[in-house]
Coordinates of C-alpha atoms in Angstrom, one line a residue:
M808 CA 0.0 0.0 0.0
G809 CA 1.4 3.4 -0.8
I810 CA 2.7 5.3 -3.7
H811 CA 5.5 3.6 -5.6
L812 CA 8.6 5.5 -6.6
E813 CA 8.9 4.9 -10.3
R814 CA 12.1 6.7 -11.0
A815 CA 14.7 8.3 -8.8
L816 CA 17.3 9.8 -11.0
C817 CA 20.6 11.3 -10.0
F818 CA 22.2 13.5 -12.6
C819 CA 25.5 13.8 -10.8
T820 CA 27.0 16.6 -12.8
L821 CA 24.1 18.3 -14.4
L822 CA 25.4 21.1 -16.6
I823 CA 23.1 24.1 -16.2
L824 CA 24.0 27.4 -17.6
T825 CA 22.9 29.6 -14.7
Q826 CA 24.1 33.1 -14.1
G827 CA 26.9 33.0 -11.5
L828 CA 27.4 29.2 -11.7
E829 CA 31.0 28.4 -12.8
I830 CA 31.9 25.0 -14.1
P831 CA 35.4 24.2 -12.9
D832 CA 36.4 22.2 -16.0
P833 CA 33.6 22.1 -18.6
E834 CA 35.7 19.7 -20.7
H835 CA 35.5 17.0 -18.0
I836 CA 31.8 16.3 -17.2
D837 CA 30.8 12.9 -16.1
Y838 CA 27.0 12.2 -16.5
I839 CA 25.7 9.4 -14.3
R840 CA 22.1 8.4 -14.5
Q841 CA 20.6 5.9 -12.1
Q842 CA 17.1 4.6 -11.7
A843 CA 15.6 3.1 -8.5
R844 CA 12.2 1.7 -7.6
A845 CA 10.9 1.8 -4.0
V846 CA 7.8 2.3 -1.9
I847 CA 7.4 5.7 -0.2
N848 CA 9.0 5.8 3.3
S849 CA 11.4 3.0 2.3
T850 CA 15.1 3.3 1.7
V851 CA 16.6 4.2 -1.6
S852 CA 20.3 4.9 -2.1
L853 CA 21.8 6.5 -5.2
H854 CA 25.5 6.4 -5.6
C855 CA 27.3 9.0 -7.7
G856 CA 30.8 7.8 -7.5
S857 CA 33.5 7.9 -4.8
S858 CA 33.0 11.5 -3.9
M859 CA 30.1 14.0 -3.7
P860 CA 29.6 15.6 -7.1
T861 CA 29.9 19.3 -7.4
L862 CA 26.6 19.5 -9.4
F863 CA 23.6 17.1 -9.2
I864 CA 19.9 17.0 -9.3
W865 CA 17.7 14.2 -7.8
V866 CA 14.2 13.9 -9.3
F867 CA 11.1 11.8 -8.5
S868 CA 8.4 10.4 -10.8
K869 CA 5.2 8.7 -9.7
T870 CA 4.3 5.4 -11.3
D871 CA 2.9 5.8 -14.8
S872 CA 4.0 9.5 -15.0
D873 CA 6.6 11.1 -17.2
N874 CA 6.6 14.2 -15.0
N875 CA 10.0 14.5 -13.1
E876 CA 10.0 16.7 -10.0
A877 CA 13.2 17.7 -8.3
I878 CA 13.6 16.7 -4.7
A879 CA 17.3 17.5 -4.1
Y880 CA 20.0 19.4 -5.9
N881 CA 23.5 20.9 -5.6
Y882 CA 24.5 23.6 -8.0
G883 CA 28.0 23.9 -6.4
L884 CA 26.9 25.7 -3.1
G885 CA 26.0 22.6 -1.1
P886 CA 23.1 20.1 -1.2
K887 CA 19.6 21.4 -0.8
T888 CA 16.3 19.6 -0.6
L889 CA 12.9 20.8 -1.8
P890 CA 9.5 20.6 -0.1
L891 CA 8.4 17.5 -2.1
A892 CA 11.1 15.5 -0.3
D893 CA 9.3 15.9 3.0
T894 CA 6.2 14.1 1.5
L895 CA 8.3 11.1 0.5
G896 CA 10.0 10.2 3.7
I897 CA 13.4 11.1 5.2
L898 CA 15.7 12.3 2.5
W899 CA 19.4 12.5 3.4
V900 CA 22.0 14.0 1.2
P901 CA 25.5 13.9 2.8
P902 CA 27.1 17.3 3.2
D903 CA 30.5 15.6 3.2
P904 CA 31.5 12.6 1.1
D905 CA 33.2 11.0 4.1
I906 CA 29.9 10.8 6.0
E907 CA 28.2 7.5 5.5
S908 CA 25.4 7.3 8.1
P909 CA 22.0 8.9 7.3
T910 CA 20.5 11.3 9.8
T911 CA 16.9 12.3 10.1
Q912 CA 17.4 15.9 8.9
N913 CA 16.7 17.5 5.6
S914 CA 19.2 20.1 4.6
R915 CA 17.2 23.0 3.2

């Protein structure tokens, strides 16, 4: 019972041309796309390599929907979560790549 998570995507180095955003090395961009399925309030882990990416966006799609909604992102100023994340359960994005244990806080 519950809403199923159809797609959770992590675009680990999403290139967005936003005013004020500087890409350290635009010639070296690694795009990583992952998909996970889960029930809301269950655990989903997305791994984007051995270190926290400088730029990423994590999106959510309901079953049978092509609509992707962002739930977390980092545009180079630290990870942030969006209000939709609170409706899905506890979302944890590590502020430091060396941290491995999830906490119960959202970092808005």
